[in-house]
Short mmCIF file of C-alpha atoms in Angstrom, two decimals:
data_model
loop_
_atom_site.label_atom_id
_atom_site.label_comp_id
_atom_site.label_asym_id
_atom_site.label_seq_id
_atom_site.Cartn_x
_atom_site.Cartn_y
_atom_site.Cartn_z
CA UNK D 7 75.59 -67.75 -147.58
CA UNK D 8 72.09 -66.86 -147.81
CA UNK D 9 70.83 -69.24 -144.88
CA UNK D 10 74.14 -68.20 -143.04
CA UNK D 11 72.92 -64.39 -143.19
CA UNK D 12 69.22 -65.40 -142.35
CA UNK D 13 71.03 -67.22 -139.42
CA UNK D 14 72.77 -64.13 -138.03
CA UNK D 15 69.87 -62.03 -138.33
CA UNK D 16 67.72 -64.18 -136.19
CA UNK D 17 70.28 -64.38 -133.68
CA UNK D 18 70.22 -60.25 -133.81
CA UNK D 19 66.55 -60.58 -133.32
CA UNK D 20 66.79 -63.10 -130.29
CA UNK D 21 69.49 -61.26 -128.70
CA UNK D 22 67.54 -57.92 -128.90
CA UNK D 23 64.21 -59.39 -127.86
CA UNK D 24 66.38 -61.00 -124.95
CA UNK D 25 67.44 -57.48 -124.10
CA UNK D 26 64.23 -56.26 -123.54
CA UNK D 27 62.24 -59.22 -122.12
CA UNK D 28 65.75 -59.29 -119.48
CA UNK D 29 66.64 -56.31 -119.20
CA UNK D 30 69.57 -55.69 -116.95
CA UNK D 31 69.32 -54.19 -113.28
CA UNK D 32 70.78 -50.68 -113.17
CA UNK D 33 71.24 -49.02 -109.73
CA UNK D 34 71.57 -45.45 -108.91
CA UNK D 35 71.98 -43.73 -105.45
CA UNK D 36 70.55 -40.04 -104.83
CA UNK D 37 69.23 -37.71 -102.10
CA UNK D 38 65.83 -37.59 -103.40
CA UNK D 39 64.08 -39.21 -105.90
CA UNK D 40 61.28 -37.33 -107.09
CA UNK D 41 58.58 -39.81 -109.32
CA UNK D 42 56.90 -37.77 -111.90
CA UNK D 43 58.33 -34.71 -114.02
CA UNK D 44 55.14 -32.31 -114.28
CA UNK D 45 55.12 -29.20 -112.20
CA UNK D 46 55.58 -30.82 -108.58
CA UNK D 47 58.69 -32.92 -110.00
CA UNK D 48 60.22 -29.93 -111.32
CA UNK D 49 59.33 -27.59 -108.88
CA UNK D 50 60.39 -30.40 -106.35
CA UNK D 51 64.01 -31.14 -108.47
CA UNK D 52 65.05 -27.24 -108.84
CA UNK D 53 64.03 -26.78 -104.90
CA UNK D 54 66.29 -29.66 -103.54
CA UNK D 55 69.12 -29.22 -106.36
CA UNK D 56 69.41 -25.62 -105.52
CA UNK D 57 69.98 -26.48 -101.65
CA UNK D 58 73.00 -28.64 -103.08
CA UNK D 59 71.12 -32.28 -102.88
CA UNK D 60 71.38 -35.02 -105.47
CA UNK D 61 67.97 -35.46 -107.59
CA UNK D 62 66.91 -38.11 -110.10
CA UNK D 63 63.18 -37.89 -111.49
CA UNK D 64 62.11 -40.46 -113.37
CA UNK D 65 59.21 -39.75 -115.81
CA UNK D 66 56.79 -42.24 -117.66
CA UNK D 67 56.25 -40.19 -120.61
CA UNK D 68 58.72 -39.34 -123.15
CA UNK D 69 58.68 -35.42 -122.29
CA UNK D 70 58.20 -33.22 -119.17
CA UNK D 71 55.35 -31.46 -118.19
CA UNK D 72 52.40 -33.80 -117.96
CA UNK D 73 49.02 -32.14 -118.11
CA UNK D 74 50.93 -28.55 -116.64
CA UNK D 75 52.01 -28.27 -120.26
CA UNK D 76 48.07 -27.65 -121.07
CA UNK D 77 47.50 -25.23 -117.83
CA UNK D 78 47.18 -21.98 -117.92
CA UNK D 79 47.45 -20.33 -114.83
CA UNK D 80 47.78 -20.35 -111.22
CA UNK D 81 46.15 -19.15 -107.71
CA UNK D 82 47.47 -16.51 -105.93
CA UNK D 83 45.88 -13.72 -103.53
CA UNK D 84 47.63 -10.97 -102.34
CA UNK D 85 50.15 -11.23 -105.02
CA UNK D 86 52.24 -7.92 -106.57
CA UNK D 87 50.00 -8.57 -109.67
CA UNK D 88 46.88 -8.17 -107.91
CA UNK D 89 48.53 -5.16 -105.98
CA UNK D 90 49.39 -3.27 -108.95
CA UNK D 91 45.64 -3.55 -109.65
CA UNK D 92 44.39 -2.06 -106.27
CA UNK D 93 42.51 -5.38 -106.26
CA UNK D 94 41.16 -5.87 -102.80
CA UNK D 95 40.59 -9.88 -102.08
CA UNK D 96 42.49 -10.88 -98.60
CA UNK D 97 44.13 -14.12 -97.90
CA UNK D 98 41.50 -14.13 -94.90
CA UNK D 99 38.67 -13.76 -97.22
CA UNK D 100 39.88 -16.12 -100.12
CA UNK D 101 40.85 -18.88 -97.19
CA UNK D 102 37.25 -18.48 -95.65
CA UNK D 103 35.47 -18.65 -99.05
CA UNK D 104 37.25 -21.84 -99.85
CA UNK D 105 36.73 -23.73 -96.87
CA UNK D 106 33.13 -22.72 -96.43
CA UNK D 107 32.77 -23.81 -100.89
CA UNK D 108 34.41 -27.26 -99.59
CA UNK D 109 31.78 -27.67 -96.67
CA UNK D 110 35.09 -27.98 -94.36
CA UNK D 111 35.81 -31.10 -96.03
CA UNK D 112 39.33 -30.59 -97.09
CA UNK D 113 42.21 -30.19 -94.72
CA UNK D 114 41.91 -26.31 -92.95
CA UNK D 115 45.79 -26.48 -92.26
CA UNK D 116 47.13 -27.29 -95.74
CA UNK D 117 44.86 -24.92 -97.25
CA UNK D 118 45.85 -21.99 -94.75
CA UNK D 119 49.49 -22.72 -95.35
CA UNK D 120 48.73 -22.67 -99.16
CA UNK D 121 46.67 -19.52 -99.46
CA UNK D 122 49.09 -17.81 -96.68
CA UNK D 123 52.10 -18.77 -99.06
CA UNK D 124 50.38 -18.46 -102.66
CA UNK D 125 51.91 -14.88 -103.58
CA UNK D 126 55.43 -16.38 -102.47
CA UNK D 127 54.93 -19.35 -104.54
CA UNK D 128 54.54 -16.95 -107.79
CA UNK D 129 57.60 -14.85 -106.47
CA UNK D 130 59.86 -18.02 -106.53
CA UNK D 131 58.35 -18.74 -109.78
CA UNK D 132 59.13 -15.44 -111.23
CA UNK D 133 62.95 -15.88 -110.01
CA UNK D 134 63.29 -18.90 -112.24
CA UNK D 135 61.87 -17.12 -115.21
CA UNK D 136 58.28 -17.49 -115.13
CA UNK D 137 55.83 -13.82 -115.77
CA UNK D 138 52.05 -13.41 -115.21
CA UNK D 139 49.14 -11.38 -115.76
CA UNK D 140 46.42 -11.61 -113.40
CA UNK D 141 42.79 -12.16 -114.65
CA UNK D 142 39.45 -12.46 -114.15
CA UNK D 143 38.45 -16.23 -115.61
CA UNK D 144 34.27 -15.53 -115.63
CA UNK D 145 31.65 -13.30 -113.97
CA UNK D 146 31.31 -15.64 -111.15
CA UNK D 147 35.14 -15.87 -110.23
CA UNK D 148 37.46 -12.99 -108.60
CA UNK D 149 40.55 -11.98 -109.79
CA UNK D 150 42.92 -14.92 -108.58
CA UNK D 151 43.92 -16.40 -112.09
CA UNK D 152 47.73 -15.40 -112.97
CA UNK D 153 47.80 -16.66 -116.17
CA UNK D 154 51.52 -17.51 -117.31
CA UNK D 155 53.17 -15.17 -120.09
CA UNK D 156 54.69 -16.70 -122.89
CA UNK D 157 58.52 -17.80 -122.74
CA UNK D 158 59.87 -17.52 -126.41
CA UNK D 159 57.52 -19.93 -128.60
CA UNK D 160 56.51 -21.60 -125.43
CA UNK D 161 52.74 -20.69 -124.34
CA UNK D 162 51.06 -20.68 -121.25
CA UNK D 163 51.94 -23.66 -119.04
CA UNK D 164 54.63 -25.09 -121.28
CA UNK D 165 56.78 -22.02 -120.24
CA UNK D 166 56.44 -22.64 -117.07
CA UNK D 167 57.46 -26.01 -117.50
CA UNK D 168 60.68 -25.39 -119.62
CA UNK D 169 61.50 -22.74 -117.33
CA UNK D 170 61.88 -25.28 -114.35
CA UNK D 171 63.31 -27.75 -116.44
CA UNK D 172 66.41 -25.26 -117.41
CA UNK D 173 66.73 -24.67 -113.92
CA UNK D 174 67.00 -27.93 -113.33
CA UNK D 175 69.19 -29.38 -116.07
CA UNK D 176 71.91 -26.27 -114.91
CA UNK D 177 71.73 -27.67 -111.51
CA UNK D 178 72.39 -31.44 -112.02
CA UNK D 179 69.05 -33.00 -111.86
CA UNK D 180 69.17 -36.49 -113.60
CA UNK D 181 66.16 -37.08 -115.59
CA UNK D 182 65.21 -40.74 -116.40
CA UNK D 183 62.32 -40.66 -119.15
CA UNK D 184 60.21 -43.47 -120.30
CA UNK D 185 60.75 -44.85 -117.01
CA UNK D 186 57.75 -45.68 -114.86
CA UNK D 187 58.08 -46.20 -111.56
CA UNK D 188 56.12 -49.09 -109.86
CA UNK D 189 57.13 -49.48 -106.49
CA UNK D 190 58.40 -47.84 -103.31
CA UNK D 191 61.56 -49.51 -101.46
CA UNK D 192 60.00 -50.00 -98.40
CA UNK D 193 61.92 -51.05 -95.56
CA UNK D 194 62.30 -51.03 -91.71
CA UNK D 195 59.51 -48.29 -91.36
CA UNK D 196 60.42 -45.98 -94.11
CA UNK D 197 60.86 -45.32 -97.34
CA UNK D 198 64.43 -45.89 -99.13
CA UNK D 199 63.80 -45.64 -102.79
CA UNK D 200 61.91 -46.52 -105.44
CA UNK D 201 61.84 -49.35 -108.07
CA UNK D 202 60.97 -48.80 -112.13
CA UNK D 203 61.85 -49.89 -115.74
CA UNK D 204 62.55 -48.22 -118.65
CA UNK D 205 61.56 -48.41 -122.05
CA UNK D 206 64.45 -51.11 -122.72
CA UNK D 207 62.93 -53.44 -120.53
CA UNK D 208 66.04 -52.49 -117.66
CA UNK D 209 65.04 -52.80 -113.92
CA UNK D 210 65.70 -49.50 -112.35
CA UNK D 211 66.71 -49.41 -108.64
CA UNK D 212 66.97 -45.73 -107.11
CA UNK D 213 68.61 -45.87 -103.43
CA UNK D 214 67.26 -42.47 -101.63
CA UNK D 215 66.85 -40.87 -98.77
CA UNK D 216 63.70 -39.33 -99.62
CA UNK D 217 60.98 -39.82 -102.38
CA UNK D 218 58.62 -37.47 -103.71
CA UNK D 219 55.48 -38.47 -105.62
CA UNK D 220 53.79 -36.30 -108.28
CA UNK D 221 52.66 -38.53 -110.94
CA UNK D 222 49.38 -36.25 -111.75
CA UNK D 223 46.50 -38.38 -110.73
CA UNK D 224 44.31 -41.10 -112.44
CA UNK D 225 42.57 -39.67 -114.93
CA UNK D 226 43.50 -41.29 -117.65
CA UNK D 227 42.51 -45.14 -115.90
CA UNK D 228 38.70 -45.82 -116.52
CA UNK D 229 39.17 -48.66 -114.22
CA UNK D 230 40.42 -46.60 -111.30
CA UNK D 231 38.15 -44.03 -111.75
CA UNK D 232 35.18 -47.06 -111.56
CA UNK D 233 37.35 -48.31 -108.07
CA UNK D 234 37.93 -44.73 -106.48
CA UNK D 235 35.25 -42.85 -107.38
CA UNK D 236 31.49 -42.66 -108.17
CA UNK D 237 31.94 -42.17 -111.52
CA UNK D 238 31.38 -44.49 -114.57
CA UNK D 239 34.67 -43.82 -116.10
CA UNK D 240 33.60 -45.04 -119.40
CA UNK D 241 31.15 -41.85 -119.51
CA UNK D 242 33.25 -39.68 -117.74
CA UNK D 243 36.02 -39.04 -120.30
CA UNK D 244 39.29 -37.44 -119.39
CA UNK D 245 39.64 -34.09 -121.71
CA UNK D 246 43.46 -35.40 -122.81
CA UNK D 247 45.47 -38.40 -122.80
CA UNK D 248 48.23 -37.79 -121.00
CA UNK D 249 48.84 -41.57 -119.35
CA UNK D 250 48.09 -40.07 -116.01
CA UNK D 251 47.19 -43.88 -114.44
CA UNK D 252 47.44 -43.15 -110.65
CA UNK D 253 51.03 -44.64 -110.54
CA UNK D 254 51.94 -43.02 -107.65
CA UNK D 255 48.69 -43.27 -105.67
CA UNK D 256 48.81 -46.61 -106.19
CA UNK D 257 52.60 -47.24 -104.84
CA UNK D 258 51.30 -45.30 -101.74
CA UNK D 259 48.71 -47.48 -101.23
CA UNK D 260 50.53 -50.59 -101.54
CA UNK D 261 52.69 -49.65 -98.40
CA UNK D 262 49.95 -48.40 -96.11
CA UNK D 263 49.56 -44.86 -97.14
CA UNK D 264 45.85 -43.47 -96.08
CA UNK D 265 43.84 -42.04 -99.07
CA UNK D 266 40.95 -39.58 -99.42
CA UNK D 267 38.89 -37.37 -101.70
CA UNK D 268 39.78 -39.17 -105.02
CA UNK D 269 37.25 -37.36 -107.48
CA UNK D 270 37.41 -35.45 -110.87
CA UNK D 271 37.24 -31.90 -112.02
CA UNK D 272 34.48 -32.14 -114.33
CA UNK D 273 33.68 -29.56 -117.46
CA UNK D 274 31.05 -30.10 -119.91
CA UNK D 275 32.33 -30.85 -123.53
CA UNK D 276 31.09 -32.68 -126.73
CA UNK D 277 32.00 -34.98 -129.38
CA UNK D 278 30.55 -37.30 -132.11
CA UNK D 279 31.14 -37.60 -136.24
CA UNK D 280 31.63 -34.64 -137.85
CA UNK D 281 32.51 -32.78 -134.44
CA UNK D 282 36.49 -31.02 -133.97
CA UNK D 283 37.77 -31.39 -130.33
CA UNK D 284 37.61 -27.57 -129.26
CA UNK D 285 36.35 -26.30 -132.11
CA UNK D 286 33.46 -23.97 -132.80
CA UNK D 287 30.69 -26.45 -131.85
CA UNK D 288 32.48 -27.75 -129.08
CA UNK D 289 32.78 -24.02 -127.62
CA UNK D 290 29.00 -23.84 -128.07
CA UNK D 291 28.45 -26.23 -125.02
CA UNK D 292 30.18 -23.57 -122.79
CA UNK D 293 27.77 -20.68 -123.87
CA UNK D 294 25.47 -19.10 -121.01
CA UNK D 295 22.65 -18.09 -123.15
CA UNK D 296 21.80 -21.60 -124.23
CA UNK D 297 19.02 -23.86 -123.04
CA UNK D 298 19.65 -27.09 -121.55
CA UNK D 299 17.43 -30.23 -121.57
CA UNK D 300 17.98 -33.60 -120.44
CA UNK D 301 17.16 -37.07 -121.96
CA UNK D 302 13.62 -36.50 -120.71
CA UNK D 303 13.28 -33.06 -122.84
CA UNK D 304 13.19 -30.94 -119.30
CA UNK D 305 15.27 -28.04 -118.39
CA UNK D 306 17.09 -28.63 -115.11
CA UNK D 307 19.22 -25.75 -114.17
CA UNK D 308 19.99 -22.70 -114.75
CA UNK D 309 22.31 -22.29 -117.89
CA UNK D 310 24.55 -19.65 -116.47
CA UNK D 311 26.07 -22.49 -114.58
CA UNK D 312 28.17 -22.72 -117.96
CA UNK D 313 30.35 -19.74 -116.29
CA UNK D 314 31.61 -22.42 -113.74
CA UNK D 315 32.86 -25.37 -115.49
CA UNK D 316 32.99 -27.89 -112.76
CA UNK D 317 29.41 -27.19 -111.67
CA UNK D 318 28.41 -27.23 -115.14
CA UNK D 319 30.10 -31.18 -115.43
CA UNK D 320 28.24 -31.80 -112.48
CA UNK D 321 24.84 -31.19 -113.43
CA UNK D 322 25.24 -32.84 -116.44
CA UNK D 323 26.78 -35.66 -115.02
CA UNK D 324 23.72 -36.30 -112.64
CA UNK D 325 21.30 -36.43 -115.33
CA UNK D 326 19.88 -39.65 -116.61
CA UNK D 327 22.83 -41.63 -118.90
CA UNK D 328 25.02 -38.53 -118.10
CA UNK D 329 24.36 -36.54 -120.92
CA UNK D 330 22.19 -33.63 -122.16
CA UNK D 331 21.10 -30.94 -124.90
CA UNK D 332 22.21 -27.55 -125.39
CA UNK D 333 19.77 -26.03 -127.53
CA UNK D 334 20.33 -22.51 -129.29
CA UNK D 335 19.17 -20.85 -132.84
CA UNK D 336 20.12 -18.51 -135.30
CA UNK D 337 20.41 -15.30 -133.30
CA UNK D 338 23.21 -17.09 -131.08
CA UNK D 339 24.96 -18.50 -133.63
CA UNK D 340 25.15 -15.00 -135.36
CA UNK D 341 26.00 -13.67 -131.99
CA UNK D 342 28.66 -16.28 -131.61
CA UNK D 343 29.96 -15.42 -135.29
CA UNK D 344 30.05 -11.87 -135.42
CA UNK D 345 30.31 -10.55 -131.84
CA UNK D 346 32.37 -13.47 -130.30
CA UNK D 347 31.27 -16.09 -127.21
CA UNK D 348 30.46 -14.46 -124.14
CA UNK D 349 32.45 -17.37 -122.01
CA UNK D 350 35.67 -18.42 -122.85
CA UNK D 351 37.34 -22.03 -122.54
CA UNK D 352 40.09 -21.16 -121.02
CA UNK D 353 42.33 -19.09 -122.79
CA UNK D 354 42.14 -21.70 -125.52
CA UNK D 355 39.14 -19.90 -126.33
CA UNK D 356 38.95 -16.53 -125.45
CA UNK D 357 36.00 -14.59 -124.19
CA UNK D 358 34.56 -12.77 -127.53
CA UNK D 359 36.35 -15.21 -129.96
CA UNK D 360 34.37 -14.97 -133.10
CA UNK D 361 33.48 -18.53 -134.24
CA UNK D 362 34.27 -17.89 -137.81
CA UNK D 363 34.20 -21.75 -138.76
CA UNK D 364 30.75 -22.68 -137.38
CA UNK D 365 28.79 -22.68 -140.48
CA UNK D 366 31.22 -25.09 -142.00
CA UNK D 367 31.37 -27.15 -138.78
CA UNK D 368 27.39 -27.65 -138.83
CA UNK D 369 27.49 -28.36 -142.24
CA UNK D 370 30.16 -30.89 -141.51
CA UNK D 371 28.50 -32.35 -138.86
CA UNK D 372 25.03 -32.92 -140.29
CA UNK D 373 26.49 -34.09 -143.31
CA UNK D 374 28.16 -36.54 -140.90
CA UNK D 375 24.86 -37.50 -139.58
CA UNK D 376 26.16 -36.54 -136.40
CA UNK D 377 24.84 -38.45 -133.24
CA UNK D 378 25.86 -35.18 -131.31
CA UNK D 379 24.41 -32.51 -133.57
CA UNK D 380 20.92 -31.97 -134.75
CA UNK D 381 19.20 -29.01 -136.43
CA UNK D 382 15.27 -28.78 -136.97
CA UNK D 383 13.16 -25.87 -138.30
CA UNK D 384 10.74 -26.24 -135.54
CA UNK D 385 11.05 -27.03 -131.96
CA UNK D 386 8.96 -30.26 -132.64
CA UNK D 387 10.82 -31.43 -135.21
CA UNK D 388 14.29 -30.81 -133.09
CA UNK D 389 12.11 -33.31 -130.03
CA UNK D 390 12.37 -36.02 -132.70
CA UNK D 391 15.69 -35.40 -133.69
CA UNK D 392 17.39 -35.60 -130.14
CA UNK D 393 14.96 -38.53 -129.19
CA UNK D 394 13.09 -36.76 -126.69
CA UNK D 395 9.67 -36.16 -125.58
CA UNK D 396 7.99 -33.59 -128.20
CA UNK D 397 5.61 -32.58 -125.27
CA UNK D 398 8.31 -31.85 -122.23
CA UNK D 399 10.32 -30.23 -124.92
CA UNK D 400 7.84 -28.02 -126.68
CA UNK D 401 7.05 -27.01 -122.72
CA UNK D 402 10.64 -26.36 -121.74
CA UNK D 403 10.53 -24.51 -125.25
CA UNK D 404 7.69 -21.89 -124.79
CA UNK D 405 8.34 -21.73 -120.70
CA UNK D 406 12.08 -20.70 -121.65
CA UNK D 407 10.74 -18.09 -124.11
CA UNK D 408 8.15 -16.69 -121.72
CA UNK D 409 10.85 -16.05 -119.28
CA UNK D 410 12.99 -14.25 -121.53
CA UNK D 411 9.63 -12.02 -122.57
CA UNK D 412 9.05 -11.62 -119.05
CA UNK D 413 12.57 -11.13 -117.97
CA UNK D 414 12.40 -13.94 -114.88
CA UNK D 415 12.82 -17.37 -115.11
CA UNK D 416 10.50 -18.99 -112.53
CA UNK D 417 11.71 -22.26 -112.99
CA UNK D 418 15.68 -21.74 -112.37
CA UNK D 419 16.08 -17.98 -111.75
CA UNK D 420 18.46 -17.84 -114.68
CA UNK D 421 19.79 -14.02 -114.73
CA UNK D 422 17.61 -12.29 -117.61
CA UNK D 423 20.80 -10.72 -118.94
CA UNK D 424 21.58 -14.72 -120.65
CA UNK D 425 17.85 -15.52 -120.92
CA UNK D 426 17.52 -14.37 -124.43
CA UNK D 427 14.59 -15.84 -126.86
CA UNK D 428 14.88 -18.87 -129.34
CA UNK D 429 12.59 -17.81 -131.56
CA UNK D 430 15.03 -16.78 -134.68
CA UNK D 431 15.22 -18.71 -137.70
CA UNK D 432 16.62 -22.52 -136.57
CA UNK D 433 16.99 -24.17 -133.97
CA UNK D 434 20.30 -26.29 -133.41
CA UNK D 435 21.00 -29.21 -130.50
CA UNK D 436 24.66 -30.13 -129.34
CA UNK D 437 25.11 -33.09 -126.77
CA UNK D 438 26.72 -32.27 -123.41
CA UNK D 439 28.51 -34.71 -122.06
CA UNK D 440 30.89 -34.79 -118.85
CA UNK D 441 34.46 -34.67 -119.41
CA UNK D 442 37.10 -34.16 -116.79
CA UNK D 443 40.50 -32.00 -116.79
CA UNK D 444 42.21 -34.31 -114.19
CA UNK D 445 41.56 -36.21 -110.96
CA UNK D 446 42.26 -34.55 -107.69
CA UNK D 447 42.35 -36.57 -104.50
CA UNK D 448 44.86 -39.45 -103.79
CA UNK D 449 47.18 -39.99 -100.66
CA UNK D 450 46.48 -38.51 -97.73
CA UNK D 451 49.24 -35.98 -96.67
CA UNK D 452 50.07 -33.41 -93.40
CA UNK D 453 51.21 -29.99 -93.53
CA UNK D 454 54.99 -30.89 -94.46
CA UNK D 455 53.74 -32.82 -97.58
CA UNK D 456 54.51 -35.86 -95.79
CA UNK D 457 52.04 -38.93 -96.73
CA UNK D 458 50.72 -40.39 -93.39
CA UNK D 459 49.45 -43.68 -92.90
CA UNK D 460 45.96 -44.96 -91.70
CA UNK D 461 46.74 -44.24 -88.29
CA UNK D 462 47.68 -40.05 -89.47
CA UNK D 463 51.66 -41.05 -89.02
CA UNK D 464 53.91 -39.98 -91.44
CA UNK D 465 55.58 -42.45 -93.36
CA UNK D 466 58.89 -41.98 -92.97
CA UNK D 467 61.01 -40.35 -96.37
CA UNK D 468 57.57 -40.45 -98.19
CA UNK D 469 56.39 -37.12 -99.59
CA UNK D 470 53.79 -36.39 -102.40
CA UNK D 471 51.95 -33.03 -104.25
CA UNK D 472 49.36 -31.99 -106.61
CA UNK D 473 46.76 -33.92 -107.98
CA UNK D 474 48.33 -37.13 -106.10
CA UNK D 475 47.06 -35.80 -102.72
CA UNK D 476 43.48 -35.58 -100.94
CA UNK D 477 42.67 -33.29 -98.55
CA UNK D 478 42.63 -30.45 -100.62
CA UNK D 479 39.30 -30.12 -101.88
CA UNK D 480 35.72 -31.81 -101.29
CA UNK D 481 33.54 -33.33 -104.05
CA UNK D 482 34.00 -30.89 -106.03
CA UNK D 483 36.62 -28.36 -107.97
CA UNK D 484 37.47 -24.79 -106.14
CA UNK D 485 36.75 -23.48 -109.10
CA UNK D 486 36.15 -19.95 -107.29
CA UNK D 487 39.80 -19.90 -106.75
CA UNK D 488 40.75 -20.22 -110.50
CA UNK D 489 43.99 -21.73 -110.60
CA UNK D 490 43.93 -23.81 -107.45
CA UNK D 491 45.30 -27.15 -108.88
CA UNK D 492 48.00 -25.74 -110.79
CA UNK D 493 49.40 -23.19 -108.08
CA UNK D 494 49.18 -26.14 -105.27
CA UNK D 495 51.06 -28.31 -107.46
CA UNK D 496 53.67 -25.94 -107.92
CA UNK D 497 53.81 -24.97 -103.75
CA UNK D 498 53.44 -28.67 -103.01
CA UNK D 499 56.26 -29.46 -104.50
CA UNK D 500 58.65 -26.77 -103.35
CA UNK D 501 57.19 -27.75 -99.89
CA UNK D 502 57.79 -31.42 -100.13
CA UNK D 503 61.18 -30.98 -101.01
CA UNK D 504 61.89 -28.02 -98.25
CA UNK D 505 60.71 -30.90 -95.67
CA UNK D 506 62.08 -33.95 -97.36
CA UNK D 507 65.43 -32.06 -96.82
CA UNK D 508 64.99 -31.23 -93.22
CA UNK D 509 64.37 -35.06 -92.96
CA UNK D 510 67.48 -35.80 -94.81
CA UNK D 511 69.42 -33.37 -92.45
CA UNK D 512 67.84 -34.30 -89.21
CA UNK D 513 65.84 -37.97 -89.49
CA UNK D 514 62.83 -36.25 -88.39
#
């Protein structure tokens, strides 16, 4: 009896394994197939469904939203929120600045349409239950960042994601979760669907009249970062593990799509033994009154670059070893504890947040002998602790304190407001490393969000948006236009669906 039961159990396990390894082929037919359930995909799905189209969304993760769940605000110009505050930045001014910032390496026609329609994009989201508050993210950016207001218990990006999800479900959009797409169906010069595999091992074949790609980039693939950008995928780390591995871009490239502009949205950060992600020590890496030095013990930049996180990531990333050190003293420590920080980490750690746990975190990091946090009673001792030449660091330190005293930073012209002497009590050093929020750049598109081939001809039936497309930025994210990536994601998803509907109707 026992042997029989064992045999039955073994057969059951074998059957389950066979079902997983040799799953069925399941076929669907739809008007629009959307690859990726983030803000691109949700905006596209809602737009398509509201127009009467049948829409299927395939999402590789067990949840919707992707990185949009953690994003905070959207770019817009001449919005109702700005108008209510009598804020005068115009679309023309914003467009001109963005183009000059990008050195005209972006697609001017796509950028123009996005800027011009950015306020309408917010109005569309308003109608779908998303509300905003316009804020200025730092002294170096204009007031274009429209922070998403919480919905019930959903915060920021998650509030937008859940609002669009509710509308999509109400309008009959079908979601296939834990189902990563892997191949576009490309026949007779046009895309007619997509293939995927679900978590049970079933092969999913979706026959569609149009396909929209919005898989969120390739930021969690060190291999693609190495292959597609000039960055080292080992040293330039993603902020969050969101399974963004460039699937949509890869599928497009496999059928001859052109690509351009692959890079990373960098920012400063730190990690190491005893250091809490986005904790108090981490937040000190974003503060403008620190002194930054590289592996040689030399200053290399005006440290107020911390206000522009993408620029700060660039400055750190180009140093030897792709790292630097931020140095501060007890006076800055007390300032952060009692008065609050001068530069927030988005709204996760708002400006003027008081770092009440900093003493405990410092104690724990030092007790762990953290490789990324050191303290000393003199600059000479600190130089030894962070392994930089003593003479170089002493010179940088003395010169910096002189600049603070004379109110003039001859080396890098740092604003005297942020050049404060570092000669109060103990000194601290936290290692600065380049992280990235997301990748940007990918498939080349036109103003209809249609993916084009290497001859710049549209690939019929294929559209893309968000961080899967190129031509939107140059080598650095357009931080001046705060919220640009999130705003463009929802805009491009809607635009792609509108043009996919027209293509389905007319064949053009």
